[in-house]
XYZ file of C-alpha atoms in Angstrom:
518
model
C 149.993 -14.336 -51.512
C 147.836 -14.523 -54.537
C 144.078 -13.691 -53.847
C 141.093 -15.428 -55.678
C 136.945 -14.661 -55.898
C 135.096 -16.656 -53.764
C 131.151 -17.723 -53.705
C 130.870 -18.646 -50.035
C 128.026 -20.571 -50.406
C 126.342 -21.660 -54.082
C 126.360 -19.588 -57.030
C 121.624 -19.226 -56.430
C 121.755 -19.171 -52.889
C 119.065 -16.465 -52.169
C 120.293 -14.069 -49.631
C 123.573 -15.775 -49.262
C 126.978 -13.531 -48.412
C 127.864 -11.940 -52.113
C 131.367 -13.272 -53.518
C 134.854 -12.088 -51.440
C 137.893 -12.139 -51.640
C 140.253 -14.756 -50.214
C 143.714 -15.783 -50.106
C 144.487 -19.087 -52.306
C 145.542 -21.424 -49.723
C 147.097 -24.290 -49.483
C 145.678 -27.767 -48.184
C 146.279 -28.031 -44.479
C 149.233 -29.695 -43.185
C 149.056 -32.926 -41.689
C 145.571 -33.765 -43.903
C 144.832 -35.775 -46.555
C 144.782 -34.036 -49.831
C 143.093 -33.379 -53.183
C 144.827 -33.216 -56.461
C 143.233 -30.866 -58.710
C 143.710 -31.132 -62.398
C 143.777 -29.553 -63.899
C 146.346 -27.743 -62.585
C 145.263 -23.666 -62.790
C 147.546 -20.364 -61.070
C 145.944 -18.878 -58.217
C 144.456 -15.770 -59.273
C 141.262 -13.511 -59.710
C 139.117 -15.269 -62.095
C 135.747 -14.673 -63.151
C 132.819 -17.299 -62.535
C 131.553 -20.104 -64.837
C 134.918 -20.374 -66.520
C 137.203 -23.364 -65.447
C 139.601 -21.685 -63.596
C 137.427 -19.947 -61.119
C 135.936 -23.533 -60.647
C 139.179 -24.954 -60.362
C 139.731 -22.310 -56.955
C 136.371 -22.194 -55.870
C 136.673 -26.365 -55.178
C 139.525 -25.885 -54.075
C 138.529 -23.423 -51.159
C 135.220 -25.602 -50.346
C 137.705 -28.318 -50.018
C 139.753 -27.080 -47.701
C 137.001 -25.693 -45.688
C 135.210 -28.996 -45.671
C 138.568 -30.400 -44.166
C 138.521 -27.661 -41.574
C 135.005 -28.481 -40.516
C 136.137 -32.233 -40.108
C 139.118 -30.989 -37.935
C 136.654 -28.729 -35.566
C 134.141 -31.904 -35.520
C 136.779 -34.629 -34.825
C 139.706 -32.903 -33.512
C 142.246 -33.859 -36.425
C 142.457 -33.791 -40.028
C 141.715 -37.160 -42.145
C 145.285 -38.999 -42.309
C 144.516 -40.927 -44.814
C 141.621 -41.555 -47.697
C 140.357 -45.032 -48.221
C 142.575 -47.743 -49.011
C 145.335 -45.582 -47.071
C 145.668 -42.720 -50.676
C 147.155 -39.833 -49.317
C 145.549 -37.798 -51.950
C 142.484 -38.144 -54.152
C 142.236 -36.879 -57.713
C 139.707 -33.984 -58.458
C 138.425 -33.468 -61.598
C 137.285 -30.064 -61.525
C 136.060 -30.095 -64.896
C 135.199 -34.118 -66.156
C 132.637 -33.095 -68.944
C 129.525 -32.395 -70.171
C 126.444 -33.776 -66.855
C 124.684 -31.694 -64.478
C 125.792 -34.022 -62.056
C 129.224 -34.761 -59.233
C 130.881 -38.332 -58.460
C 132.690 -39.746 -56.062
C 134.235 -43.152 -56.908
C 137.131 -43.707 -54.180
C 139.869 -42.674 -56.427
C 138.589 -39.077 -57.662
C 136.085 -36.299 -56.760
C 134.795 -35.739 -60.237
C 132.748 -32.268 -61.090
C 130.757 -31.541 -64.423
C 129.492 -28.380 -66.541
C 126.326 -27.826 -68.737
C 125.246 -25.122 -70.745
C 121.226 -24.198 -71.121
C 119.394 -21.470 -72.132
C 122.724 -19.475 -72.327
C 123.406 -20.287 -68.773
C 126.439 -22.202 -67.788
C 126.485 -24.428 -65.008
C 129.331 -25.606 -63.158
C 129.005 -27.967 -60.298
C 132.313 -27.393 -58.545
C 131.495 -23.667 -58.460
C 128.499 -24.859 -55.270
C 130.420 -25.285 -52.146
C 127.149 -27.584 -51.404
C 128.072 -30.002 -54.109
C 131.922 -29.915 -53.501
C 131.298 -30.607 -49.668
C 128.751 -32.900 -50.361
C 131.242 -35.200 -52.480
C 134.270 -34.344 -49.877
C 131.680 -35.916 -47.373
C 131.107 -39.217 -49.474
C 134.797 -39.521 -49.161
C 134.909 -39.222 -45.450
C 132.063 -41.645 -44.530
C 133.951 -43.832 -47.018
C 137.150 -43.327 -45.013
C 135.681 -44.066 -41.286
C 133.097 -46.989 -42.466
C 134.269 -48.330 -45.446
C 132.135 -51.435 -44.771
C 129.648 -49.223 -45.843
C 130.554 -48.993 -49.744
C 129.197 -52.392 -50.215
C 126.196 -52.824 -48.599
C 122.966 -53.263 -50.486
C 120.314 -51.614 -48.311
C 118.341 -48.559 -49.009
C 119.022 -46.301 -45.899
C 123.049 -47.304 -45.571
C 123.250 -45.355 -49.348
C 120.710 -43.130 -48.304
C 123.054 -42.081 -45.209
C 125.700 -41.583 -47.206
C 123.893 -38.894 -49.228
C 122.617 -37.185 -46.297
C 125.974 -37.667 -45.013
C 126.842 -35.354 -47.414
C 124.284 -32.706 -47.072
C 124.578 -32.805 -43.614
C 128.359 -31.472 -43.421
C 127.215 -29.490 -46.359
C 125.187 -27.554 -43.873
C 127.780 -28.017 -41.096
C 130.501 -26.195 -43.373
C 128.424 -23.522 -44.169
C 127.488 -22.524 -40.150
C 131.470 -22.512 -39.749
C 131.452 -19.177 -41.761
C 130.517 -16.432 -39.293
C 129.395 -13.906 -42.122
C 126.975 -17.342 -43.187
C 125.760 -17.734 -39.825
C 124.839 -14.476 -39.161
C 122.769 -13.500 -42.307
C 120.657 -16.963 -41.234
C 120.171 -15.835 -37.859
C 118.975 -12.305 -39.563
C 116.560 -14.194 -41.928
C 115.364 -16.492 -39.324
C 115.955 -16.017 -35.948
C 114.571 -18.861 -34.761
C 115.779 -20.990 -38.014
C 112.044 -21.767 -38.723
C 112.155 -20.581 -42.147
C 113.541 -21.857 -44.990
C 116.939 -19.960 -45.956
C 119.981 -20.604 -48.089
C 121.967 -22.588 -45.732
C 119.369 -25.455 -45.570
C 118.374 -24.966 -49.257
C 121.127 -27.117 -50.898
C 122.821 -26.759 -54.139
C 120.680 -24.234 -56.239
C 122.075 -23.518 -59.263
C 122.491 -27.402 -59.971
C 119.254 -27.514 -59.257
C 117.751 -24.757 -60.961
C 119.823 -26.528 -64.076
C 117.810 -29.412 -63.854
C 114.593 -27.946 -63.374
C 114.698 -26.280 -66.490
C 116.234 -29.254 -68.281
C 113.684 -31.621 -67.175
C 110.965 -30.040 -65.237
C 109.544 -28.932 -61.903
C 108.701 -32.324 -60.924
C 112.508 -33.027 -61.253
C 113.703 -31.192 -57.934
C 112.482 -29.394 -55.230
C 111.166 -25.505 -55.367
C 114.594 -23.449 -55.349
C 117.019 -26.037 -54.387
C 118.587 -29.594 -55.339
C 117.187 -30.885 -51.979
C 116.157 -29.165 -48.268
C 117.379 -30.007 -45.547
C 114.327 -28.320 -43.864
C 111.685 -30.729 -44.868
C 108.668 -32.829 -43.554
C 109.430 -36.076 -44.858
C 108.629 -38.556 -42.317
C 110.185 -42.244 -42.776
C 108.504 -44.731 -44.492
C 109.208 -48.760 -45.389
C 110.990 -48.456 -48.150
C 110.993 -51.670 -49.492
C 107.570 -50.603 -50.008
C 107.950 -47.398 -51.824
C 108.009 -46.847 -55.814
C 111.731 -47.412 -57.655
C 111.449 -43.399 -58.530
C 108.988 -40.542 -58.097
C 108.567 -36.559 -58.492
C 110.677 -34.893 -56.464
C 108.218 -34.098 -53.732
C 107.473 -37.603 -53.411
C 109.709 -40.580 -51.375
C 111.205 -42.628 -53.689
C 113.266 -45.952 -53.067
C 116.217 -43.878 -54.947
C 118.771 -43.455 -52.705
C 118.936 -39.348 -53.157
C 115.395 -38.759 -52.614
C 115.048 -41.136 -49.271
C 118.498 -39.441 -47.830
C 115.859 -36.414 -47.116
C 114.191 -38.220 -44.548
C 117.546 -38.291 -42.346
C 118.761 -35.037 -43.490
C 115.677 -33.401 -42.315
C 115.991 -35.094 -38.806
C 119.535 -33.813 -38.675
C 118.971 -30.036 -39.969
C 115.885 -30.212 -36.929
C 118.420 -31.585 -34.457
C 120.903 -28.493 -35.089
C 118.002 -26.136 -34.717
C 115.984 -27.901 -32.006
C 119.868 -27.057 -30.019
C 119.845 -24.289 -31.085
C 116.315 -22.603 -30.018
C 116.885 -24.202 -26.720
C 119.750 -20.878 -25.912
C 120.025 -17.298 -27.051
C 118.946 -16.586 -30.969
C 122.436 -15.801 -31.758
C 125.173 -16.381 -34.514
C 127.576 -18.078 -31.739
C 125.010 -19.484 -30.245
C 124.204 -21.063 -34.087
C 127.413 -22.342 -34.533
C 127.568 -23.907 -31.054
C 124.300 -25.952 -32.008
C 125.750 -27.053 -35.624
C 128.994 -28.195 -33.614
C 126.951 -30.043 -31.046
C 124.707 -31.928 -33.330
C 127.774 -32.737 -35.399
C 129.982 -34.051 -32.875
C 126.714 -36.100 -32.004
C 126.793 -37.140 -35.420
C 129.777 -38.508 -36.513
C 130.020 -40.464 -33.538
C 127.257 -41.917 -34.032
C 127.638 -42.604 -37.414
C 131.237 -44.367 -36.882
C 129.452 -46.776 -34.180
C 126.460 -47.946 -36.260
C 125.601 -51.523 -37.179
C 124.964 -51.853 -41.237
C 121.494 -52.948 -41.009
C 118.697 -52.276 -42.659
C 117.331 -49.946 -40.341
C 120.441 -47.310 -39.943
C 118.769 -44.099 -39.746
C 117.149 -44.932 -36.884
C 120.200 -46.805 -35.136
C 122.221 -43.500 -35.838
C 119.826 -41.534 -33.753
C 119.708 -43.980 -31.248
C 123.703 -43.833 -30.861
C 123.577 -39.652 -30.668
C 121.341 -40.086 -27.819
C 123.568 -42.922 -26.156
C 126.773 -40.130 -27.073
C 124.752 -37.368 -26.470
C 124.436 -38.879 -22.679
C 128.676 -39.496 -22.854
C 129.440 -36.466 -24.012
C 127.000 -33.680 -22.993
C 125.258 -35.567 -19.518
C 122.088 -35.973 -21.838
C 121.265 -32.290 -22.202
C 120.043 -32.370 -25.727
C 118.499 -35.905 -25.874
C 114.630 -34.477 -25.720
C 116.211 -32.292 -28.780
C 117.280 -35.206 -30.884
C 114.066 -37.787 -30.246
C 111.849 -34.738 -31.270
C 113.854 -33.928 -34.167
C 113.400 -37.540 -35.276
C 109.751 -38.558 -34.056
C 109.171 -35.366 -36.486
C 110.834 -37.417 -39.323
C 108.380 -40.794 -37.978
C 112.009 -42.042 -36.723
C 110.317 -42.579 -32.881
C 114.085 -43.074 -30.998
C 113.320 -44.861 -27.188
C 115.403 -43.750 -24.281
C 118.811 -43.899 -24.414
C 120.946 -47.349 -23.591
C 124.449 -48.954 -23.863
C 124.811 -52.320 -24.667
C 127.354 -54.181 -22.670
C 129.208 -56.939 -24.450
C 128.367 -60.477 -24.162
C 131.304 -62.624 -24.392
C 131.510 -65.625 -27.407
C 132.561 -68.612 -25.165
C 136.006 -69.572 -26.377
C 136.300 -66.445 -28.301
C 138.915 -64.491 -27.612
C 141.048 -64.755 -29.726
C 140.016 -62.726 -33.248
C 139.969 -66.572 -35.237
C 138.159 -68.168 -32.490
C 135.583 -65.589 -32.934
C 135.225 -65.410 -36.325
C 134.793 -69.072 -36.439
C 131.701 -68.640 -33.524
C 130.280 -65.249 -35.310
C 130.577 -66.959 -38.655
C 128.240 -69.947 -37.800
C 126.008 -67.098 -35.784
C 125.261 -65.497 -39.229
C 124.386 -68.651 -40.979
C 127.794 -68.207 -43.165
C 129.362 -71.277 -44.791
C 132.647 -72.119 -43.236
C 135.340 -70.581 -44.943
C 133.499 -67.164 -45.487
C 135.250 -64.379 -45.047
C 134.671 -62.250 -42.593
C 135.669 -58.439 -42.341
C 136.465 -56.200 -39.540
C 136.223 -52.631 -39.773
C 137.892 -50.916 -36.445
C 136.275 -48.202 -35.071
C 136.186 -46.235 -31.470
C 133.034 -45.140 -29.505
C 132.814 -42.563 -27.307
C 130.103 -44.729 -25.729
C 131.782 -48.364 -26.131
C 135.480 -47.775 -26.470
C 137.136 -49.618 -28.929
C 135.047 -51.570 -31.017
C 134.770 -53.426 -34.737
C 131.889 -53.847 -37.150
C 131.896 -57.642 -38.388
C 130.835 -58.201 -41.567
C 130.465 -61.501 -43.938
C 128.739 -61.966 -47.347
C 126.360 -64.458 -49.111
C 125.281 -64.421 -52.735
C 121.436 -63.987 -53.920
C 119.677 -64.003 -56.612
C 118.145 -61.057 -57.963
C 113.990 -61.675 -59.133
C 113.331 -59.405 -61.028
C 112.659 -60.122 -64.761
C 115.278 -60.752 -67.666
C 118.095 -60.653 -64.856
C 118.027 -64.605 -64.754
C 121.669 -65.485 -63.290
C 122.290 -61.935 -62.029
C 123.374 -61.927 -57.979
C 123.632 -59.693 -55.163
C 125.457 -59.692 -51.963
C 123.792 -59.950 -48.879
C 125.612 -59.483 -45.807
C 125.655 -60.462 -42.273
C 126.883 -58.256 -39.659
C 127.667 -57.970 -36.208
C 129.712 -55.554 -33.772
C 131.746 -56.475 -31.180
C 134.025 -54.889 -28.438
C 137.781 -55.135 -28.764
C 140.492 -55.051 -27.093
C 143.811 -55.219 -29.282
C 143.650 -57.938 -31.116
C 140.791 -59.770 -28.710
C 137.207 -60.298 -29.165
C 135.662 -58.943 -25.584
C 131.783 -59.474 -26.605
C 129.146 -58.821 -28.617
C 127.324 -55.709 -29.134
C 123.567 -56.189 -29.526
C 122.172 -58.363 -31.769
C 123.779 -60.464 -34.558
C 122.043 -60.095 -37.866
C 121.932 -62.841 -39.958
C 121.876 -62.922 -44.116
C 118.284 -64.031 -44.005
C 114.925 -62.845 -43.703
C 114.368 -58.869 -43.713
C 117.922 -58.952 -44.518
C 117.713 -60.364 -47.423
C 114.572 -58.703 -48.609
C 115.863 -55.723 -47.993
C 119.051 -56.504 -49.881
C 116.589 -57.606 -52.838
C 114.446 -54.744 -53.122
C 117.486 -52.300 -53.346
C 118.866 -54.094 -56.345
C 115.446 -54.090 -57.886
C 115.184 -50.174 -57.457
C 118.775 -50.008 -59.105
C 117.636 -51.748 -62.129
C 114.643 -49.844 -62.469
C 116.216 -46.545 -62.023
C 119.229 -47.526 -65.045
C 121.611 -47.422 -62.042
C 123.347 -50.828 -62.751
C 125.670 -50.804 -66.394
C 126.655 -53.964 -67.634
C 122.950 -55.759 -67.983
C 123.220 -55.371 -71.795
C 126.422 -56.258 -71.916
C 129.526 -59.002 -71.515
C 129.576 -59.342 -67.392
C 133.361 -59.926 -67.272
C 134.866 -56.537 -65.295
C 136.701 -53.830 -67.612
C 140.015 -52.446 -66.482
C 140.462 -51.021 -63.030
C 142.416 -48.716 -62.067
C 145.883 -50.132 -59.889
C 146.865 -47.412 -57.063
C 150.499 -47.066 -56.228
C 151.267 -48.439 -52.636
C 149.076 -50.487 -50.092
C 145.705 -49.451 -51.608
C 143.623 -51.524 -53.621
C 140.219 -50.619 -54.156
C 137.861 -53.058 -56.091
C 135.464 -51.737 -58.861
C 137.029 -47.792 -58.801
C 136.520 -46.542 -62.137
C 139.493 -44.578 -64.111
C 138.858 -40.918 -64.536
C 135.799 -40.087 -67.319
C 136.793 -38.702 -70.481
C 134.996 -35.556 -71.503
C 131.594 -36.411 -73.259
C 131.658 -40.057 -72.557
C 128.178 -41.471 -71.018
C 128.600 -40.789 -67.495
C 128.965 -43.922 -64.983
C 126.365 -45.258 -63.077
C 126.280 -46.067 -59.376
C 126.650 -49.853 -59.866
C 128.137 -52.699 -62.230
C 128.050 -56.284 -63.149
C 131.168 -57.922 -62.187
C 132.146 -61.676 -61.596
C 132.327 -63.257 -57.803
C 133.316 -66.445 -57.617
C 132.113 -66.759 -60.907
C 128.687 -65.452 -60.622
C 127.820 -62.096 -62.353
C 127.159 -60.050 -59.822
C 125.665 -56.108 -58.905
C 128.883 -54.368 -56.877
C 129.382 -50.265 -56.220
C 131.548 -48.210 -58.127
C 130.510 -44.709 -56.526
C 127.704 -42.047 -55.613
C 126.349 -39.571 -57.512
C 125.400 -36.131 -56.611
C 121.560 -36.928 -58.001
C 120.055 -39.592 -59.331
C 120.570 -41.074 -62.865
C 118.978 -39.128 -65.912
C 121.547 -38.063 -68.535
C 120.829 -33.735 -69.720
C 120.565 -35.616 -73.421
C 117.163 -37.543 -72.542
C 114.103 -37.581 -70.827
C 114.252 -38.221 -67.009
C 112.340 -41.530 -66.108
C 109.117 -41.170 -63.933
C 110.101 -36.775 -63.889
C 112.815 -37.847 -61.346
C 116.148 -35.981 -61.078
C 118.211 -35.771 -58.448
């Protein structure tokens, strides 16, 4: 078996494990894939050209898929819109950036100052954008929604299983437990994605990133409205920019693993117990949340509620200090027990009651998006859609969705109850919907507003999947994509997702607006 170089961590991680040796393997059986292109023999390769980039994703890969399987107990079956495999561009051009767009994992290189930087070299990045792709596979309701902390999630998402890779190497865990015993310091694990970051500091600045990394996980951010924060800011600043706001839940997580952890024995197993704990906690949590406005908070009220399931509540003081640190106050755990819709059994009979609950026009579609608690049992998040305006100036005519949601408790194809509360396309809903769109448009994260609104070419996939607004792969030195397009909905030009970047928008040829780069 052929044997490659491996960086087990990123390329700048300060007192990180030095490169190894590892067998090229091969993606696990019984998982959903990657297809990297392009397509590069396994062998010993040396870094920042595109073969070692094209082996060192594909080893972060495949441990990110491990990590999954540990958390979960099985491998992905299948990516969203049931693809087998997603396409991997290990090397789509010239951006100090990563993208994940539902079709393809796309990774970028840049040269400064004689450097070369390579984004799928950082098993931080690589992870990160393997994680996009598994949020997007167990809440695909998510893709679409238009509030700040549901995209904000899904970038912590990222960094959090980022982290939670990393603590599955023992060699990893054990130089972190040497640095900081007690995990109080800062140390390479936590510090995310360095070289990219480095990159962009000297590109664009120190007010650009954080000191030494992309983005900590180990931070003191504490929550804030964000509805009520600027569009963009420096880097040590909240900003309502999706990347920078995502640190407010990734520090809450990174606290939760070591708040676990400093509750037992200062030890490497004892470290990887912790991340496996808080991760469990997390993904069920994050697979049972309503799509509201407020999600960070709802996700750390549902890994207390598991937390109680799964553990008898041994680590729930853990997790509400981790988040009252992060001014996400969590109250004591509780299970909501399903009201039932009178004359609702029946999946049309509810829609039809859960429709008119929402304030929806009759006819609106309404979505269900399966999912299984450990907490609730089997379960669906409802979801319908109504247009609004955007109000911000010179977008006269351009439209948002705003959804309604719900969850209720299944039972095959029967509506047992509802879950909580029902939350209406009105009010803070809206608002919140609103001021996310505005924040796109400042940032330069929406393309089409100087141009025809009709939708360009999409790309088909082969079999059952069809998956609205994914953009075809991006030809080297073309402007890289934004996060969000103008499309038409029922004839309205309207602001829909096409993907998430690894940092915010800010192209290496030009200045970065308001010193923010992400």
């Amino acid at each position: 078996m052929a044997t490659m170089a491996y960086i087990p961590n990123d390329p700048m991680a300060v007192g990180g494990p030095p490169m190894r040796q590892v067998a090229a393997r091969s993606q696990p059986r019984g998982s959903a894939g990657f297809d990297l292109q392009p397509v590069v023999p396994a062998g010993m390769y040396r870094p920042d050209t595109p073969e070692f980039g094209h082996w060192q994703a594909s080893e972060a890969l495949i441990r990110g898929l491990r990590t999954w399987r540990v958390l979960t107990g099985e491998y992905p079956p299948a990516w969203i819109g049931n693809q087998r495999t997603l396409q991997v561009l290990t090397d789509a051009g010239d951006d100090l950036n990563a993208f994940y767009d539902r079709v393809s994992l796309q990774f970028f290189h840049h040269q400064y100052g004689g450097r070369l930087t390579h984004s799928a070299e950082s098993v931080d990045v690589v992870v990160h954008e393997e994680g996009h792709a598994l949020l997007d596979m167990i809440r695909p309701d998510f893709f679409d929604v238009p509030f700040l902390e549901v995209a904000a999630l899904h970038e912590a998402f990222g960094d959090c299983l980022a982290v939670l890779t990393a603590l599955e190497d023992r060699i990893i865990r054990e130089a972190v437990v040497d640095s900081s015993p007690d995990l109080e310091d800062g140390q390479f694990v936590e510090a995310l994605a360095e070289e990219l970051g480095d990159a962009i500091l000297q590109e664009f600045g120190p007010a650009s990133v954080e000191a030494g990394a992309l983005r900590h996980a180990r931070n003191g951010f504490r929550w804030s409205d964000p509805t009520r924060l600027p569009p963009s800011a420096p880097a040590d600043t909240l900003s309502a920019e999706a990347h920078s706001f995502s640190r407010v839940f990734s520090g809450a997580f990174y606290d939760t693993v070591r708040a676990i952890y400093r509750a037992g024995p200062h030890t490497a197993p004892a470290l990887a117990r912790a991340a496996r704990t808080a991760g469990r906690l997390l993904i069920a949590a994050v697979r049972t949340v309503p799509a509201t406005p407020r999600t960070f908070e709802g996700v750390g009220r549902r890994m207390l509620s598991s937390d109680v399931t799964l553990n008898g509540g041994v680590h729930v003081a853990a997790i509400r200090g981790a988040f009252e640190a992060h001014g996400l106050p969590l109250p004591a755990p509780s299970v909501s027990l399903p009201v039932p819709l009178p004359g609702g059994r029946t999946r049309g009979a509810a829609s039809s009651q859960l429709r008119e609950r929402m304030g929806m026009p009759v006819g609106t579609r309404l979505t269900y998006t399966e999912a299984t608690s450990v907490v609730d049992g089997d379960i669906a998040h409802v979801a319908a859609y109504r247009s609004v305006e955007v109000t911000v100036h010179g977008l006269d005519g351009i439209h948002i969705q705003v959804p309604g949601t719900a969850r209720v408790r299944t039972r095959g194809r029967s509506v047992v109850g509802v879950l909580g509360e029902i939350h209406p396309a009105e009010g803070d809903v809206e608002a919140e919907g609103l001021a996310f769109a505005r924040a796109l448009v400042a940032n330069g994260d929406v393309a089409g507003l100087d141009a025809d609104v009709t939708p360009g070419p999409r790309r088909r996939l082969r079999g059952p999947a069809r998956i609205a607004g994914a953009m075809p792969p991006r030809q080297a030195g073309s402007p890289f994509p934004p996060t969000h397009r103008i499309v038409r909905l029922n004839g309205e030009p309207t602001i829909v997702r096409i993907g998430f970047a690894r940092r915010a928008r800010g192209t290496v040829a030009g200045a970065v607006r308001d010193g923010q780069a992400l």
